[in-house]
CSV table of C-alpha atoms in Angstrom, one decimal:
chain,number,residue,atom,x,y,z
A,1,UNK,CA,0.0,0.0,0.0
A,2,UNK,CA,2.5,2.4,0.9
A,3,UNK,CA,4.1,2.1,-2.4
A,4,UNK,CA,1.3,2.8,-4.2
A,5,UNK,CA,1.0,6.0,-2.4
A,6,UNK,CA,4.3,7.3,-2.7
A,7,UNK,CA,3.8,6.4,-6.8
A,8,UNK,CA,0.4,8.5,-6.6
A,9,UNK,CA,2.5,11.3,-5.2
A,10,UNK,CA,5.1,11.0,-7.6
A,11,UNK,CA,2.8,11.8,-10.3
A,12,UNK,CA,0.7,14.7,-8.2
A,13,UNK,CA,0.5,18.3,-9.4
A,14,UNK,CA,-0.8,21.1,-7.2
A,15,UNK,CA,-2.4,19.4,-4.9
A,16,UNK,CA,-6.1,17.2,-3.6
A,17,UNK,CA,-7.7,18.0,-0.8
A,18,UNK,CA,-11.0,16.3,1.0
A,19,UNK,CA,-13.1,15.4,3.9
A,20,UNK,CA,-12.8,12.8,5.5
A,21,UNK,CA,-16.0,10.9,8.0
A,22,UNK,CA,-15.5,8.6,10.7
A,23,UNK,CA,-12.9,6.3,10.6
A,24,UNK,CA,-8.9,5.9,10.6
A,25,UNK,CA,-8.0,8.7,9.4
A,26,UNK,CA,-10.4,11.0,11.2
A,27,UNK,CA,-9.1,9.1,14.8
A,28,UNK,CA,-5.7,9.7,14.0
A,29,UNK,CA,-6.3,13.4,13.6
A,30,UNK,CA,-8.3,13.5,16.8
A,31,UNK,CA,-5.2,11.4,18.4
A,32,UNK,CA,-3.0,13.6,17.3
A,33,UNK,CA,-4.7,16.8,18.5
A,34,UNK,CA,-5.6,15.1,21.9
A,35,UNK,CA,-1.7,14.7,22.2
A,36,UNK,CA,-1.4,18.6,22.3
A,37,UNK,CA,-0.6,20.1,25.9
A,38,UNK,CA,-3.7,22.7,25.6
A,39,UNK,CA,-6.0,20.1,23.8
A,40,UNK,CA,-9.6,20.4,25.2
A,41,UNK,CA,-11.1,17.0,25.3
A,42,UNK,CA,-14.6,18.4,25.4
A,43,UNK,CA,-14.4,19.4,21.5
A,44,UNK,CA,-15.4,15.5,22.0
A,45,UNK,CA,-18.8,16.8,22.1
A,46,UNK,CA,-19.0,18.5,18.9
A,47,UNK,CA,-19.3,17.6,15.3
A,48,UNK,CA,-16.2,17.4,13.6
A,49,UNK,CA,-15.3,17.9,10.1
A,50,UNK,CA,-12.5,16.8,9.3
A,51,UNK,CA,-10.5,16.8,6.1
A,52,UNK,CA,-6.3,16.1,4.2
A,53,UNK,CA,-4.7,18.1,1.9
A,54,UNK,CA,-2.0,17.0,-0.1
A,55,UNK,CA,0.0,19.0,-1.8
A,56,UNK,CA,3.7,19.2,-3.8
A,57,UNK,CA,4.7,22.6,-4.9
A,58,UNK,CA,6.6,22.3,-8.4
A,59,UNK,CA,10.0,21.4,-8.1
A,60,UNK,CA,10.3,19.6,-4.7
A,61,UNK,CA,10.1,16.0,-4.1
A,62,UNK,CA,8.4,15.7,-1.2
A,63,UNK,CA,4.7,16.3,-0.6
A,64,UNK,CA,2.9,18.1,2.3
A,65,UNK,CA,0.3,16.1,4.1
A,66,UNK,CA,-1.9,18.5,6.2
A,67,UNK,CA,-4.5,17.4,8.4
A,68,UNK,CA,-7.7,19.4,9.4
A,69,UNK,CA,-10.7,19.3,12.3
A,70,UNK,CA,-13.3,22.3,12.3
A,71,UNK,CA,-16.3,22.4,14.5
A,72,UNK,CA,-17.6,26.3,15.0
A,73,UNK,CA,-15.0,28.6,15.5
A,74,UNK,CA,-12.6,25.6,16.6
A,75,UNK,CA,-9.8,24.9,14.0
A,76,UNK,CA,-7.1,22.7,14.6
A,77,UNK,CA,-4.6,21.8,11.5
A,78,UNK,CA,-1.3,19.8,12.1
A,79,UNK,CA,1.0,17.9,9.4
A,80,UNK,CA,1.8,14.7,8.7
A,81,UNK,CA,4.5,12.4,7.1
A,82,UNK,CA,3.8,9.4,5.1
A,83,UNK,CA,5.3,7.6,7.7
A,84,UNK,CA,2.9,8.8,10.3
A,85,UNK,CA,0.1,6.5,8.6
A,86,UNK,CA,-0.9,2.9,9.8
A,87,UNK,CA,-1.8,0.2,7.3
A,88,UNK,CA,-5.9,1.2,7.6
A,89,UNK,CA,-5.0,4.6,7.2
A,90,UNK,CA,-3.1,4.8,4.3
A,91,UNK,CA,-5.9,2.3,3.0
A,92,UNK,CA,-8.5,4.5,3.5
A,93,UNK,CA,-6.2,7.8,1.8
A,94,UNK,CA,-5.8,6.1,-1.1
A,95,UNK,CA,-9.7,5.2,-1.6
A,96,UNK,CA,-11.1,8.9,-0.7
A,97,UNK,CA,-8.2,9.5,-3.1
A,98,UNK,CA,-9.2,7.5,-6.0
A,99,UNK,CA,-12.8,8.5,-5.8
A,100,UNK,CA,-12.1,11.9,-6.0
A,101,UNK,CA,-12.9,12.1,-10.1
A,102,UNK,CA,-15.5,9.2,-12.1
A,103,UNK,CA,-13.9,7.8,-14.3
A,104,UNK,CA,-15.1,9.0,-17.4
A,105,UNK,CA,-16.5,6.3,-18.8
A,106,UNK,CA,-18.1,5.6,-16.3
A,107,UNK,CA,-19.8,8.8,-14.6
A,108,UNK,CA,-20.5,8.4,-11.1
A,109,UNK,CA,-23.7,7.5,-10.2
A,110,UNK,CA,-26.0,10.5,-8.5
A,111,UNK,CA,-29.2,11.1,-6.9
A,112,UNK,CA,-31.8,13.3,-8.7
A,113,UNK,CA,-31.4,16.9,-6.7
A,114,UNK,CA,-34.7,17.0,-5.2
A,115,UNK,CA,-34.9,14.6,-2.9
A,116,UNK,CA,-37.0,14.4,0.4
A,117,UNK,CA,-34.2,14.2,3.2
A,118,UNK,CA,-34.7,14.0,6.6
A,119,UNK,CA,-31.5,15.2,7.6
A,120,UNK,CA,-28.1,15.7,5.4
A,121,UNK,CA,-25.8,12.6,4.5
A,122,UNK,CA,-22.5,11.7,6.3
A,123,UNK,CA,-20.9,12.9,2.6
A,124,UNK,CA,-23.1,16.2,2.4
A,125,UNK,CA,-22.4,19.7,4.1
A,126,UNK,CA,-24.9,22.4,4.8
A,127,UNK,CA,-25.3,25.7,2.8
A,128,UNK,CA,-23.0,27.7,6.1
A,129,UNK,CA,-20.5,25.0,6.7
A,130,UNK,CA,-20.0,24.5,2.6
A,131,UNK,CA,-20.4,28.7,1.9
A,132,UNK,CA,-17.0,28.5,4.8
A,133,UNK,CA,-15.5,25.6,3.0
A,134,UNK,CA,-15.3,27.3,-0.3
A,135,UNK,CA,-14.9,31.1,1.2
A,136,UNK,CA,-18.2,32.4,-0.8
A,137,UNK,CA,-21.0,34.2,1.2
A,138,UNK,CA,-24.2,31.9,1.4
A,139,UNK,CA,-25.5,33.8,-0.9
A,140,UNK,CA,-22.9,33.4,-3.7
A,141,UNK,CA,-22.9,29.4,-3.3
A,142,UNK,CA,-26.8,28.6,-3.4
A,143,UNK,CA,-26.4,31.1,-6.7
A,144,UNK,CA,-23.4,29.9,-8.1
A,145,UNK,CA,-22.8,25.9,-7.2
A,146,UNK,CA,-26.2,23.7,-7.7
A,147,UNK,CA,-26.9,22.2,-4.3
A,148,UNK,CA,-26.6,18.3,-4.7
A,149,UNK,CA,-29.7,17.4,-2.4
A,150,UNK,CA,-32.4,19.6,-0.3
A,151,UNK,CA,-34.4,19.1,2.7
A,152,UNK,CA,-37.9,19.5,3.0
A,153,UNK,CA,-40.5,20.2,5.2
A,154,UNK,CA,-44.1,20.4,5.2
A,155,UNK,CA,-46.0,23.2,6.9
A,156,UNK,CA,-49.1,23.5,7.1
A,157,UNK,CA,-50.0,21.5,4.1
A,158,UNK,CA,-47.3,23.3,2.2
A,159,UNK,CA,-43.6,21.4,1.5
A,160,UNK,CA,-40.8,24.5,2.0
A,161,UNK,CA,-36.9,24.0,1.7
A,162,UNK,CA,-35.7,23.6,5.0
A,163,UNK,CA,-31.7,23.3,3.6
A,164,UNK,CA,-29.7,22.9,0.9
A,165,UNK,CA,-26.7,20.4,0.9
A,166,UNK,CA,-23.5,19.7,-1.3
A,167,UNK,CA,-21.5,17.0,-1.6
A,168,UNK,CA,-18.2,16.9,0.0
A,169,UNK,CA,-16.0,15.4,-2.8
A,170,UNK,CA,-17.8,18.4,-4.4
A,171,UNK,CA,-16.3,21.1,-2.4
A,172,UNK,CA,-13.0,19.2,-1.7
A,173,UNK,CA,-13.0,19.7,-5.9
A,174,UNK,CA,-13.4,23.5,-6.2
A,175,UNK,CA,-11.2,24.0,-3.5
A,176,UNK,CA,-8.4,22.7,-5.2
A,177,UNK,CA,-9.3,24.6,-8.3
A,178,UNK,CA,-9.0,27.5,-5.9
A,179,UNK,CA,-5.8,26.9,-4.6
A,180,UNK,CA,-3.8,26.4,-8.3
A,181,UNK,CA,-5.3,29.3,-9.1
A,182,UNK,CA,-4.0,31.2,-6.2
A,183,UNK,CA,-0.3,29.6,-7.6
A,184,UNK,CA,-1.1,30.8,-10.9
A,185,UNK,CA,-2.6,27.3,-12.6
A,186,UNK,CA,-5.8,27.0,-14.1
A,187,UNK,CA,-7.7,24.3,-13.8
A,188,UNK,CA,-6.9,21.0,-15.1
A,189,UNK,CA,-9.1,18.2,-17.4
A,190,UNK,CA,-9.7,16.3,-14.2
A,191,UNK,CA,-11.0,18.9,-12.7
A,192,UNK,CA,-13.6,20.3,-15.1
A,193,UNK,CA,-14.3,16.7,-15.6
A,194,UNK,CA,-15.4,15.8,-11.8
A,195,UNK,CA,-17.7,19.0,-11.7
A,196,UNK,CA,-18.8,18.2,-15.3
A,197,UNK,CA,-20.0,14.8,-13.5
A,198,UNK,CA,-21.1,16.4,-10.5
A,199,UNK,CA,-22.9,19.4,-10.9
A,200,UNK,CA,-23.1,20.2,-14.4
A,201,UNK,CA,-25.5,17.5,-15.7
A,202,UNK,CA,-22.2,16.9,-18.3
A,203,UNK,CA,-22.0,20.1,-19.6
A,204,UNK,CA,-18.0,21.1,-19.6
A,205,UNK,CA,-19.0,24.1,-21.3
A,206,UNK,CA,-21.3,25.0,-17.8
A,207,UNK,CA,-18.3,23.9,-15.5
A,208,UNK,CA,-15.9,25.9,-17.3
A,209,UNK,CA,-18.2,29.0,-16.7
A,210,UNK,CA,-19.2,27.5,-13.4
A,211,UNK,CA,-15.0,27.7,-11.7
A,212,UNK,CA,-14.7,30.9,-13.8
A,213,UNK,CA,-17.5,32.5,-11.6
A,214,UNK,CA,-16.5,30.5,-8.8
A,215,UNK,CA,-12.9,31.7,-8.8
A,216,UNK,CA,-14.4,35.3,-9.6
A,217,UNK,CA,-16.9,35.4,-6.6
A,218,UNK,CA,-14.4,34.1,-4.0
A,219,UNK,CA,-11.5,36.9,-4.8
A,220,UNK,CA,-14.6,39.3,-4.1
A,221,UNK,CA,-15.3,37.7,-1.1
A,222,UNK,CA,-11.9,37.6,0.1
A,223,UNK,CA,-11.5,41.4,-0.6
C-alpha cells in the first residue's frame, strides 16, 4: 500500500484536498490533536469535520500532508509524514483519493437533486459550513454551485426548503481549483471533468463558466 502511495504522489501536481467521516483517518487526527498540551477534550462533544490536503509545490520532491478538524470557531490543522500512517490509514487515503474524479466512462452515479431528506448525509455539508468551505458568502454558493440534495418540510399543508446540501468530494474539488489558481494554474481536465460529472449534468462548457465564476466570486469575497 505504501508504495502505491508514494507512486500516486510521484505523479501529483498542485495538490487534492478532501473530507474525511468517521474512521482511521479522522481518529488519527483526533489522536494527534488530543496529544497537544492545551487540547480540550470536550471538543469531543461537537461535530467534527475533518479533512487532508496533499500538496507538492513544483520542483520539490516531497509532498505536504496536512490534516484538518473544524467544528464552529474551533480549527485545529497539524502535518503529517507518510510515515505517520498505519496500514488502515493509508488504506482509507488512497480510496477517498481515487474516488475523487468518475472515471469518465463511467460517470458516477447521483441522486436526482430534489430529494425528500430527513436530515443531510454523512458525505453532504450544509449551505454555512459548505459557503466556509469554499470562502463564498451563502448567498454566492446557493447562486453559483447547484446544491446536490435539499431538505424539505411540510408546513401547514405546504412542502418548504428547510436546507440545501453539497457533496463533500464536491467542495474538496473546487477548492483545489482555488488553490492552483492562487499559484497561478488554471484548472486542469480532471478537474472540469469531476464538476462536469457532479454538478453540471455533463456540460463542460457549464463547469468551465461555473470555476470561472467561482474563482471570480471568491477573490470578491476575500477582498
Amino acid at each position: 500500500m505504501i508504495s502505491e502511495l508514494m507512486a500516486m504522489l510521484d505523479r501529483l501536481q498542485g495538490e487534492v484536498f478532501f473530507f474525511v467521516e468517521d474512521g482511521p483517518l479522522k481518529h488519527r487526527l483526533i489522536e494527534r490533536y488530543l496529544d497537544e498540551e492545551e487540547s480540550q477534550s470536550d471538543i469531543l462533544d461537537f461535530e467534527l469535520d475533518a479533512a487532508l490536503r496533499i500538496q507538492r509545490k513544483e520542483g520539490t520532491a516531497i509532498a505536504k500532508i496536512e490534516g484538518r478538524l473544524e467544528a464552529g470557531d474551533f480549527l485545529y490543522q497539524t502535518n503529517f509524514a507518510i510515515q505517520d500512517f498505519a496500514a488502515d490509514e493509508i488504506t482509507e487515503l488512497l480510496e477517498y483519493w481515487k474516488s475523487l474524479c468518475p472515471t469518465p466512462s463511467k460517470p458516477k452515479a447521483r441522486p436526482d437533486r430534489n430529494i425528500l431528506r430527513k436530515k443531510n448525509g454523512s458525505g453532504m455539508l450544509g449551505i454555512s459550513a459548505a459557503a466556509k468551505a469554499l470562502g463564498l458568502s451563502q448567498r454566492a454558493l446557493k447562486v453559483l454551485i447547484p446544491c446536490s440534495e435539499i431538505r424539505v418540510e411540510e408546513q401547514d399543508g405546504e412542502k418548504v426548503i428547510e436546507e440545501y446540501y453539497w457533496e463533500k468530494d464536491l467542495l474538496g474539488r473546487f477548492t483545489s481549483v482555488g488553490a492552483a489558481h492562487k499559484e497561478g494554474r488554471d484548472a486542469n481536465r480532471e478537474d472540469v471533468t469531476c464538476i462536469t460529472e457532479w454538478c453540471c449534468d455533463g456540460d463542460r462548457q457549464w463547469a468551465r463558466d461555473l470555476i470561472n465564476e467561482f474563482l471570480k466570486q471568491r477573490h470578491l469575497t476575500a477582498d
